[in-house]
Coordinates of N, CA and C in Angstrom, one line a residue:
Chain N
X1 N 112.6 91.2 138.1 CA 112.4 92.2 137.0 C 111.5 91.5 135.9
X2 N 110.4 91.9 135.7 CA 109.2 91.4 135.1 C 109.1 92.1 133.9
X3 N 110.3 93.7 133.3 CA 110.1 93.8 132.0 C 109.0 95.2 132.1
X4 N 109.0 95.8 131.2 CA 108.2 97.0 131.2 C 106.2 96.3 130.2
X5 N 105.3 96.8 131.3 CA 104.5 95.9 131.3 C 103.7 97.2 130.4
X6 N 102.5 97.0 130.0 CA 101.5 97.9 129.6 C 100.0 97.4 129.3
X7 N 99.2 98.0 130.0 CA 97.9 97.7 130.4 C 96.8 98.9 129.4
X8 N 95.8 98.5 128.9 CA 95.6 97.4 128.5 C 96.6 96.9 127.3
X9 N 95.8 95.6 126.6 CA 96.7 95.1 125.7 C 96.2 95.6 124.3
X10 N 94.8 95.5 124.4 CA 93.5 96.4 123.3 C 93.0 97.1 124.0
X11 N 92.4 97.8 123.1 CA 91.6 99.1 123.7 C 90.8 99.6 121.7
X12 N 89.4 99.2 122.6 CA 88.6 99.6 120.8 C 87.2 100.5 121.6
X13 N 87.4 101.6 121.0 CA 86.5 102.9 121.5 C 85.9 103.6 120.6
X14 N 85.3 104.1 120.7 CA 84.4 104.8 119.6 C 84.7 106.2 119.7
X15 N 84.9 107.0 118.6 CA 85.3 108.3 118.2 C 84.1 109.2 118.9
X16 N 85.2 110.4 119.7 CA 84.8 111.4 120.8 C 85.2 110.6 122.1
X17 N 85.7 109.2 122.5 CA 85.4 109.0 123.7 C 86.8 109.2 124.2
X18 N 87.3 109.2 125.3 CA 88.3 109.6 125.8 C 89.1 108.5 126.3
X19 N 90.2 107.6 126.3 CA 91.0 106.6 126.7 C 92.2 107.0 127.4
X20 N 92.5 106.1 128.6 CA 93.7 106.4 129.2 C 94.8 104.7 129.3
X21 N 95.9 104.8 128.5 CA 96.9 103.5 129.0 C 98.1 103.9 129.9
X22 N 97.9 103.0 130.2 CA 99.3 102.7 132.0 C 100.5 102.2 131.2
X23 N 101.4 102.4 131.6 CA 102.6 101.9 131.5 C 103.5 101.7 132.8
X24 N 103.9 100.4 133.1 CA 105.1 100.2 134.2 C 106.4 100.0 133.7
X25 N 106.8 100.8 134.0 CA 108.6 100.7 133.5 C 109.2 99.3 134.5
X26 N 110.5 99.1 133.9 CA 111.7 98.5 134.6 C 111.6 99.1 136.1
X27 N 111.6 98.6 137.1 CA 111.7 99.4 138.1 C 112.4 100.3 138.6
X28 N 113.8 100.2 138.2 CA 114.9 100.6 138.4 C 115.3 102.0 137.4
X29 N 114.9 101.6 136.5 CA 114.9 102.7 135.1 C 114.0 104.3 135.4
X30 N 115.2 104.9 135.1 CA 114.5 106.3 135.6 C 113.6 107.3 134.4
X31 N 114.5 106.9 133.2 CA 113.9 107.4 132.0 C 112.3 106.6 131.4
X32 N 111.6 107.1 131.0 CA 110.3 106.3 130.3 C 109.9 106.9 129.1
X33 N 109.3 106.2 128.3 CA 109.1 107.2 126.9 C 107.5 106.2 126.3
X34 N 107.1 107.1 125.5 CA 106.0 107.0 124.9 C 106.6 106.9 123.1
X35 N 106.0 106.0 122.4 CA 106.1 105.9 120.7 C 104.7 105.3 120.3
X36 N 104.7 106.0 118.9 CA 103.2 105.4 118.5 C 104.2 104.7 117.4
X37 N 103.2 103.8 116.8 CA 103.5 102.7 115.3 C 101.8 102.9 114.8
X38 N 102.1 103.5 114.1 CA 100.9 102.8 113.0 C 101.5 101.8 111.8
X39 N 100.8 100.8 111.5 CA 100.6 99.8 110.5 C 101.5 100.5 109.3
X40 N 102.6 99.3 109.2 CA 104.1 99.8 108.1 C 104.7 100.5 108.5
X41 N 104.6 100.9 110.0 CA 105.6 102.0 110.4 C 106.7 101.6 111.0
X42 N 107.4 102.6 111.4 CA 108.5 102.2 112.6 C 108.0 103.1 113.7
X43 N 108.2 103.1 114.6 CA 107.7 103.8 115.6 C 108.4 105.5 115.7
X44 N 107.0 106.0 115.8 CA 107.5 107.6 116.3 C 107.5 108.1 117.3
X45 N 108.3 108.8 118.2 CA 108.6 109.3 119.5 C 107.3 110.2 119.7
X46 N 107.1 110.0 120.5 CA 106.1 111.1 121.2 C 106.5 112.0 122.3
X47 N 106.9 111.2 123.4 CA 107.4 112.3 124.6 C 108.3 111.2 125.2
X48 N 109.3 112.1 126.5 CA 109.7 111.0 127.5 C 109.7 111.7 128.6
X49 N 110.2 110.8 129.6 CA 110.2 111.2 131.0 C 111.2 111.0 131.6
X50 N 112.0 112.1 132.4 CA 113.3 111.8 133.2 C 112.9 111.6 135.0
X51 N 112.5 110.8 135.4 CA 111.5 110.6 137.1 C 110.3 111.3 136.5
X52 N 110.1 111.9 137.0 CA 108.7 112.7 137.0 C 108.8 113.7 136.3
X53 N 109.6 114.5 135.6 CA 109.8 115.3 135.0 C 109.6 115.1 133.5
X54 N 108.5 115.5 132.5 CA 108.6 115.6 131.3 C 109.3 116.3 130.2
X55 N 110.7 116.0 129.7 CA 111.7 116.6 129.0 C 111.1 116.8 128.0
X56 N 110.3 115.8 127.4 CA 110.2 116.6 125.4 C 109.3 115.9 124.9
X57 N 108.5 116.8 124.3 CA 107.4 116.2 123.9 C 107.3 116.8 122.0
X58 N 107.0 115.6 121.4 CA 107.2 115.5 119.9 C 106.4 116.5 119.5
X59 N 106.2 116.9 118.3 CA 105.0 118.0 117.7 C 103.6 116.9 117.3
X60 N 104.2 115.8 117.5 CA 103.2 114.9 117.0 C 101.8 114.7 118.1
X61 N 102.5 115.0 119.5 CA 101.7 115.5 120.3 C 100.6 116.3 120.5
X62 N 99.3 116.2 120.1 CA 98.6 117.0 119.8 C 98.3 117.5 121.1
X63 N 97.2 118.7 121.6 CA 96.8 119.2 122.7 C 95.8 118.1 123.0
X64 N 95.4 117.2 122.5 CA 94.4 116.2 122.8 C 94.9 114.9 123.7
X65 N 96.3 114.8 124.0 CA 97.1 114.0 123.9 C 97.9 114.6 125.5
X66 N 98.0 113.7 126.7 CA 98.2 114.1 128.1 C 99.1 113.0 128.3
X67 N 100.6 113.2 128.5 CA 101.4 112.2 129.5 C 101.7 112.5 131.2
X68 N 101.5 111.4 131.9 CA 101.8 111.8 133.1 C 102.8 110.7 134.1
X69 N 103.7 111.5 134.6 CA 104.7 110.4 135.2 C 104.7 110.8 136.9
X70 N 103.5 110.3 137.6 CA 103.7 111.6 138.9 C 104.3 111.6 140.0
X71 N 105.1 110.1 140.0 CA 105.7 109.7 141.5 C 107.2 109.0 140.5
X72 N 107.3 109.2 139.2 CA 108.4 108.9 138.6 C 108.2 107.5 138.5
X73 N 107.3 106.7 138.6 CA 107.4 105.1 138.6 C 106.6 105.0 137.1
X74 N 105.0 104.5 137.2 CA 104.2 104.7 136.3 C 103.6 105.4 135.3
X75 N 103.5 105.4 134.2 CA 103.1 106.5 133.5 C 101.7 106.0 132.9
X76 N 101.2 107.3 132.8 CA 99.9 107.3 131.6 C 99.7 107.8 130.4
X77 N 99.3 107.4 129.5 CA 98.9 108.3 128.4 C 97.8 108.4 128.0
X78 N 96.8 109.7 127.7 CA 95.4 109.8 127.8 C 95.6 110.7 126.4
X79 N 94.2 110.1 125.8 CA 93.8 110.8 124.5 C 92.7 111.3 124.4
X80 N 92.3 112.0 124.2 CA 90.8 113.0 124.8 C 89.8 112.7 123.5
X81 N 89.0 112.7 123.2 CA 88.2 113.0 122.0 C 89.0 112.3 121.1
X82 N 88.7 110.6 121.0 CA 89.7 110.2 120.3 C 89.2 110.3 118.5
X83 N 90.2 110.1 117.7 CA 89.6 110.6 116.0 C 90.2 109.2 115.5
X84 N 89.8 109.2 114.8 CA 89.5 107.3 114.3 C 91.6 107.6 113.2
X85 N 92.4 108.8 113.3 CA 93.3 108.8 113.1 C 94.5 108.7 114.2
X86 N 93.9 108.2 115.2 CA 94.7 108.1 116.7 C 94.7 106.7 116.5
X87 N 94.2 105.8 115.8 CA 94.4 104.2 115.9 C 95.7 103.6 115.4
X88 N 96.2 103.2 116.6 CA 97.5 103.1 116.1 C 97.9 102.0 117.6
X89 N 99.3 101.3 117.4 CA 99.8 101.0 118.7 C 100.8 101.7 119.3
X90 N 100.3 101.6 120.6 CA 101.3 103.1 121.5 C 101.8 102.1 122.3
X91 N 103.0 102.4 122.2 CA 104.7 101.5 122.9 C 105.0 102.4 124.3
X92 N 105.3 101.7 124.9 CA 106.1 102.3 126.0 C 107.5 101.3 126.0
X93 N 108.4 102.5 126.6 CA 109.7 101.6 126.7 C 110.7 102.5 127.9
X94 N 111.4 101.8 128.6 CA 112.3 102.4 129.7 C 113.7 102.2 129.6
X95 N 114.5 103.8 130.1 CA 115.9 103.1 130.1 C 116.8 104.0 131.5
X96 N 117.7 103.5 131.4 CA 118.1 103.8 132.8 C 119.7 105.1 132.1
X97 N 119.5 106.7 133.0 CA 120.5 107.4 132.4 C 121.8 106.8 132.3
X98 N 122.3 107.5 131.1 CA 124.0 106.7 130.5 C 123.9 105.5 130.3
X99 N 122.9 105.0 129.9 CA 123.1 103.1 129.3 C 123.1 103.1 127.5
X100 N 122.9 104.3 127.3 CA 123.5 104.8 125.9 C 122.3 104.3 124.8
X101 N 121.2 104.6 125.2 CA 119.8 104.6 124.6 C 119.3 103.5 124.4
X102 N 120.0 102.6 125.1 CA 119.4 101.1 125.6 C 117.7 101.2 125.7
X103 N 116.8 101.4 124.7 CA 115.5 100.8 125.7 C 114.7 99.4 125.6
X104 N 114.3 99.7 126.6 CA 113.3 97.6 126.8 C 112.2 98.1 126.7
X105 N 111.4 97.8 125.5 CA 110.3 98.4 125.1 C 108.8 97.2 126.0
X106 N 107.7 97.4 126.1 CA 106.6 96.8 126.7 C 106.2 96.2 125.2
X107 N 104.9 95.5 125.6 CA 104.5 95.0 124.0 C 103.6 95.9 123.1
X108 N 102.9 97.3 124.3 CA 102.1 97.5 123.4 C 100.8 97.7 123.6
X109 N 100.1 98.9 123.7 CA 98.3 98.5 123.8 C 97.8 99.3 122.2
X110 N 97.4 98.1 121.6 CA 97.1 98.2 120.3 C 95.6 99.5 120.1
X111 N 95.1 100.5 119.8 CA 94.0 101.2 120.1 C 93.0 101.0 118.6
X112 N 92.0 101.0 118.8 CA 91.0 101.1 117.5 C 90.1 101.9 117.5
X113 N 90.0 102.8 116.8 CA 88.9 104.3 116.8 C 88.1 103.8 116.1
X114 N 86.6 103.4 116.6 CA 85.9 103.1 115.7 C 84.9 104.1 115.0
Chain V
X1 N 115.8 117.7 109.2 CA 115.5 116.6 110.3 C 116.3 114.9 110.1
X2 N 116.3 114.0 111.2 CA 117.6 113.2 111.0 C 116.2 112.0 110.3
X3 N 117.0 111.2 109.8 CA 116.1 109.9 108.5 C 116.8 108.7 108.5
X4 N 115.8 107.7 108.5 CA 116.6 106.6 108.3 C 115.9 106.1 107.3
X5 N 116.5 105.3 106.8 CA 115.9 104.3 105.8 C 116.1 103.0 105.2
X6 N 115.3 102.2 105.0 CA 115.6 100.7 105.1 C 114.9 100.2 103.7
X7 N 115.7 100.0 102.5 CA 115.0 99.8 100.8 C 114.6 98.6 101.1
X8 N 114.8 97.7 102.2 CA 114.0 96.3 101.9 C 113.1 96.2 102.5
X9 N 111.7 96.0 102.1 CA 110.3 96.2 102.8 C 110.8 94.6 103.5
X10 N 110.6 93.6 102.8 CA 111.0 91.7 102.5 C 112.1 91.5 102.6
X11 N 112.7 90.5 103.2 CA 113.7 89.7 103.2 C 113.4 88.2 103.1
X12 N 114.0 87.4 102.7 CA 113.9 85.9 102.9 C 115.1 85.2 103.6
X13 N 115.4 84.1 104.0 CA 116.6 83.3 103.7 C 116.6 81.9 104.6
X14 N 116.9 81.3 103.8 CA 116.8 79.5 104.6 C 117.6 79.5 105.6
X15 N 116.8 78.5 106.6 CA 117.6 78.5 108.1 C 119.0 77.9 107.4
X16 N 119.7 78.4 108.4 CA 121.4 77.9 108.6 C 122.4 79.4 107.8
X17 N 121.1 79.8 107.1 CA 122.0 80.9 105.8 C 122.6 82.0 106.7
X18 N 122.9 82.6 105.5 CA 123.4 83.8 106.4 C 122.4 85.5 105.5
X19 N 122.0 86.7 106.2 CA 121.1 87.4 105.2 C 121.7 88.6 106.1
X20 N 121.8 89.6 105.2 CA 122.3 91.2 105.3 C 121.1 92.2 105.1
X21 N 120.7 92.9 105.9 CA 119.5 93.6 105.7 C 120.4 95.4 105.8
X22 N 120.0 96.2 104.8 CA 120.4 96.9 105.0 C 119.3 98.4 105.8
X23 N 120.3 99.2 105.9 CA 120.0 100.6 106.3 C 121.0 101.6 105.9
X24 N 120.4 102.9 105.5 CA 120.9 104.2 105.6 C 120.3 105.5 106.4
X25 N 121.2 106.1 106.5 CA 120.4 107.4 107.3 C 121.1 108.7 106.8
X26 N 120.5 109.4 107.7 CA 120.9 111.1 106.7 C 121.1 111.9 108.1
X27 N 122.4 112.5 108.7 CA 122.4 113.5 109.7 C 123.8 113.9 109.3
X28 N 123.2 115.3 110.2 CA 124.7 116.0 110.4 C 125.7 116.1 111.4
X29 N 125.3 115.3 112.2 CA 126.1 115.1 113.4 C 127.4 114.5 113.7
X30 N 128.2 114.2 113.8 CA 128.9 113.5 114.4 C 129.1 112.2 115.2
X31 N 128.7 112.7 116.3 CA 128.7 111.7 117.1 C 126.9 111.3 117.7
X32 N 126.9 109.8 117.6 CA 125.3 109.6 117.3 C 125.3 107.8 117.6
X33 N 124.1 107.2 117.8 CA 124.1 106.1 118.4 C 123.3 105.1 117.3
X34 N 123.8 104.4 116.4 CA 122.6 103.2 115.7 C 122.1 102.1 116.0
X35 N 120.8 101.2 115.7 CA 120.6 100.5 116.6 C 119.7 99.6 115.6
X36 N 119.9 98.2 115.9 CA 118.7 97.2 115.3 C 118.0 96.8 116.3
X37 N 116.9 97.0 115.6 CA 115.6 96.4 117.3 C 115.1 95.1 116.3
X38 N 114.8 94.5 117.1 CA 113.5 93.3 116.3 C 112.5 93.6 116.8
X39 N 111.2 92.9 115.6 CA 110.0 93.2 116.3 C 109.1 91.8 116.2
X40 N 108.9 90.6 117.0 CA 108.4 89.8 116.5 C 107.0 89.7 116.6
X41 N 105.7 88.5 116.1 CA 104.5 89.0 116.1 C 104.1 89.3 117.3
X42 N 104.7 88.7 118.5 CA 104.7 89.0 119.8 C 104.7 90.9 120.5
X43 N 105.0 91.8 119.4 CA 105.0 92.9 119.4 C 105.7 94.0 120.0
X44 N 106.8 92.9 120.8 CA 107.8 93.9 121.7 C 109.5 94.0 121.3
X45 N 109.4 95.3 120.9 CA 111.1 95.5 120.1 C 112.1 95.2 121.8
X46 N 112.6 94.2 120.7 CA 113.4 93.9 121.1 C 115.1 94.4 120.6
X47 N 115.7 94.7 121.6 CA 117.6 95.6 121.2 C 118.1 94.0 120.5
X48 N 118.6 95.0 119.7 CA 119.5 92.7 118.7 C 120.8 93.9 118.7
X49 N 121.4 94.6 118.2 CA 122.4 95.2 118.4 C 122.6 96.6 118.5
X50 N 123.7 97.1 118.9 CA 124.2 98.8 119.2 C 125.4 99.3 118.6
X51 N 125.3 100.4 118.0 CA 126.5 100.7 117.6 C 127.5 102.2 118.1
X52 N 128.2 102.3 118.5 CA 128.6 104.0 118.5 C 128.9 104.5 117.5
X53 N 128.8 105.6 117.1 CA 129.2 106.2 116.0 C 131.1 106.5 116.1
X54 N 131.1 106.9 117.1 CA 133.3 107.2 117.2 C 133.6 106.0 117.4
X55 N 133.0 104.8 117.4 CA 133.9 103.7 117.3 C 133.7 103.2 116.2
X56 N 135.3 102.4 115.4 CA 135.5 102.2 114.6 C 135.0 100.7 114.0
X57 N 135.4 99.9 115.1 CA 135.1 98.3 115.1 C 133.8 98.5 115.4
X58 N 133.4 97.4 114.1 CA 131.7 97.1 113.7 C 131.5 95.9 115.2
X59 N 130.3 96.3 115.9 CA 129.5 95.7 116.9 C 129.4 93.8 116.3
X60 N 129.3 93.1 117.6 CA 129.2 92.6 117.2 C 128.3 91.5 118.5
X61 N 126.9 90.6 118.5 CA 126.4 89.9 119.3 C 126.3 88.9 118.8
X62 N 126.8 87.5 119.1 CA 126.5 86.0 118.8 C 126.6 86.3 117.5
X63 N 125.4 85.7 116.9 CA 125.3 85.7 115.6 C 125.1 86.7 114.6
X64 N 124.7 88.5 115.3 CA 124.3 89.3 114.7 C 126.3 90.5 114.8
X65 N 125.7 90.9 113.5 CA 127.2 92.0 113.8 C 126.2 92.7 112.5
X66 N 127.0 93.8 112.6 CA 126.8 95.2 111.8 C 127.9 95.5 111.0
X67 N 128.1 96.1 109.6 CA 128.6 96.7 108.9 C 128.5 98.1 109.1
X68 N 129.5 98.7 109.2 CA 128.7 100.5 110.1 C 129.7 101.4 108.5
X69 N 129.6 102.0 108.3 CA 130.4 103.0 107.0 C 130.1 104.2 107.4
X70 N 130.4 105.1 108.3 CA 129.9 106.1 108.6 C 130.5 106.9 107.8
X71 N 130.8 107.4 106.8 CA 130.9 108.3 105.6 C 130.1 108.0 105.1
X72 N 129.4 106.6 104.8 CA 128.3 106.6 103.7 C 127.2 106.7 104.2
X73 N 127.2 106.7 105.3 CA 126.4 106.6 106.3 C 125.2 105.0 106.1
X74 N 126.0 104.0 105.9 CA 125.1 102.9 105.7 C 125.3 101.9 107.1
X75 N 124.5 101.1 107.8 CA 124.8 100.4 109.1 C 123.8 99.1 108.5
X76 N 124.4 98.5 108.0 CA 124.1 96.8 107.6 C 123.8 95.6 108.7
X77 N 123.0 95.1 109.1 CA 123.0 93.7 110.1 C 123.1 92.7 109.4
X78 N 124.3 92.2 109.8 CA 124.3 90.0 109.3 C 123.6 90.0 110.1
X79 N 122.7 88.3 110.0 CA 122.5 87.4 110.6 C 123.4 86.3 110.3
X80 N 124.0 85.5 110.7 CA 124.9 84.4 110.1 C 123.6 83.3 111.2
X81 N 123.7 82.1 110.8 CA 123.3 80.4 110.9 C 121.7 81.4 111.5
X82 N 121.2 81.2 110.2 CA 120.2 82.0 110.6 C 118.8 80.9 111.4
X83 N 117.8 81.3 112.5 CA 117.2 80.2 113.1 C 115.6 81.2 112.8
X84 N 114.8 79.5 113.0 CA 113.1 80.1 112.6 C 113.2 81.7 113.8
X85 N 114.1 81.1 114.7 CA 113.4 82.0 115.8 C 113.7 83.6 115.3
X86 N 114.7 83.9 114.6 CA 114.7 85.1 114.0 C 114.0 85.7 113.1
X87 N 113.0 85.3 112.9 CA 112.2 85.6 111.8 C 111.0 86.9 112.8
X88 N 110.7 87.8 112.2 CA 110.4 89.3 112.4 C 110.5 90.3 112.2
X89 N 110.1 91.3 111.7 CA 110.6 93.1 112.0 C 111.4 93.0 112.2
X90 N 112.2 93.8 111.3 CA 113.8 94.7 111.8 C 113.4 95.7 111.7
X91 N 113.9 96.6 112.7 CA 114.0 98.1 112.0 C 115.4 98.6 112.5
X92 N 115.8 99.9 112.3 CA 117.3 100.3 111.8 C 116.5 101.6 112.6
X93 N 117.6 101.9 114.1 CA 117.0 103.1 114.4 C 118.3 104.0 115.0
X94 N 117.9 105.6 114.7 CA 119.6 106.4 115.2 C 119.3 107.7 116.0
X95 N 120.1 108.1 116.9 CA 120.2 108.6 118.0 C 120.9 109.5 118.5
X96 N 120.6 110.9 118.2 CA 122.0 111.6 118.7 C 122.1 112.1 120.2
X97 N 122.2 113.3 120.4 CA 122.4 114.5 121.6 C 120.9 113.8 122.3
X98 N 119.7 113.8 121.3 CA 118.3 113.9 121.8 C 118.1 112.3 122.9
X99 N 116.9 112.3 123.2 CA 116.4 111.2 123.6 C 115.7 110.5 122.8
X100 N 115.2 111.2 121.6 CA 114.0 110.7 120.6 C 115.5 109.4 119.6
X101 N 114.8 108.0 119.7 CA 115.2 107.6 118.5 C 114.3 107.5 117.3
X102 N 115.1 108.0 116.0 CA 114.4 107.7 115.1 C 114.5 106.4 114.4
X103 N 113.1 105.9 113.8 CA 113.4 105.0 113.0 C 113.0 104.6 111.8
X104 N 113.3 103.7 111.0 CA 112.8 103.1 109.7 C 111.6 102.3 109.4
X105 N 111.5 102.1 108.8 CA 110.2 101.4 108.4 C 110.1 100.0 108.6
X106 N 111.5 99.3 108.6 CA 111.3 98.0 108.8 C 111.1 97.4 107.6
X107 N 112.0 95.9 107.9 CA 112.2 95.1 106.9 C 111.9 93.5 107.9
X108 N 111.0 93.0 107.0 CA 110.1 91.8 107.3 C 110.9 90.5 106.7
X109 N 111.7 90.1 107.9 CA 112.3 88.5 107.2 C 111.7 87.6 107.8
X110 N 111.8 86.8 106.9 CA 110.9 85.7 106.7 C 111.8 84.7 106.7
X111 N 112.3 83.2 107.3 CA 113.0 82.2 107.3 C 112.5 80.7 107.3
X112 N 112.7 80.4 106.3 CA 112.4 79.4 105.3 C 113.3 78.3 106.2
X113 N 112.7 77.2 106.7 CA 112.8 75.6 106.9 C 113.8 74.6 106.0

């Protein structure tokens, strides 16, 4: 068990370009979720994943903004036309149903809209 | 909508001490889940403790335990024999029916040698 991994670690892109980060959950862990932090924050929910199935997705979610979980293991999150107010770090974290919202968060791919 | 909140941006406190960081939050619910994560420069929250809301007896891990008041709605973390290695991000996060946790803003301790 190697821990919920997230690829890349940075990511610095220039405004309109399109970015996609990976996330590997716990292996075992069926639930996965997506949180952004911007700078002084605590982290805000964005969406999660129950296998492959997407349950809920925040309003913070803009239509710009694509999660995918497609064989229930890995996920992605893609930001389309990125706006220099998407710069933020996006968390991934996993947890396994009825562990009572236990999650093991990854470290993190820090993004910069330049 | 459910809120948390944490009045201490700073904390300090010399190794060995002991330091209380607080939180409050605001819901209507009942039954609900609270939670201290750390966050060190390393950047990955880490769970430091769990609380249920219907239980009465405050949580408690090694060194870290919680003050929970669920009428006042306040959920407090000790640190007792506090070590450099605890020094990081707290945040104070709560959980009901949903899958979404909410959280705080975080409180930044710092431990003094």
């Amino acid at each position: 068990d190697t821990g919920v991994s997230q690829d890349p670690r940075h990511k610095i892109t220039k405004r309109g370009q399109n970015v996609t980060f990976r996330c590997d959950p716990i292996s075992e862990h069926n639930r996965l979720y997506w949180y952004r932090q911007t700078l002084g924050q605590g982290p805000e929910f964005l969406t999660y994943f129950q296998n492959e199935a997407q349950l809920e997705k925040s309003r913070l979610l803009s239509d710009r903004f694509s999660a995918e979980r497609p064989k229930g293991s890995f996920s992605t999150l893609e930001i389309q036309r990125t706006e220099q107010g998407d710069s933020a770090m996006y968390l991934c974290a996993s947890s396994l149903v009825g562990s009572g919202g236990k999650l093991f968060f990854g470290s993190g791919t820090q993004l910069s809209v330049l | 909508a459910q809120t948390v909140t944490q009045s201490q941006p700073e904390m300090s406190v010399q190794e060995a001490e002991t330091v209380t960081l607080s939180c409050t939050y605001d819901t209507s619910e009942s039954d609900y889940y609270l939670f201290w994560y750390k966050q060190p420069p390393s950047r990955q929250m880490i769970l430091v403790i769990r609380q249920e809301a219907y239980k009465q007896q405050n949580a408690t891990e090694n060194r870290f335990s919680v003050n929970f008041q669920k009428a006042a709605k306040s959920f407090s973390l000790k640190i007792s024999d506090s070590q450099l290695g605890d020094a990081a991000m707290y945040f104070c996060a709560y959980r009901d029916g949903s899958e979404k946790l909410v959280f705080g803003k975080g409180t930044k301790l710092t431990v003094n040698p």
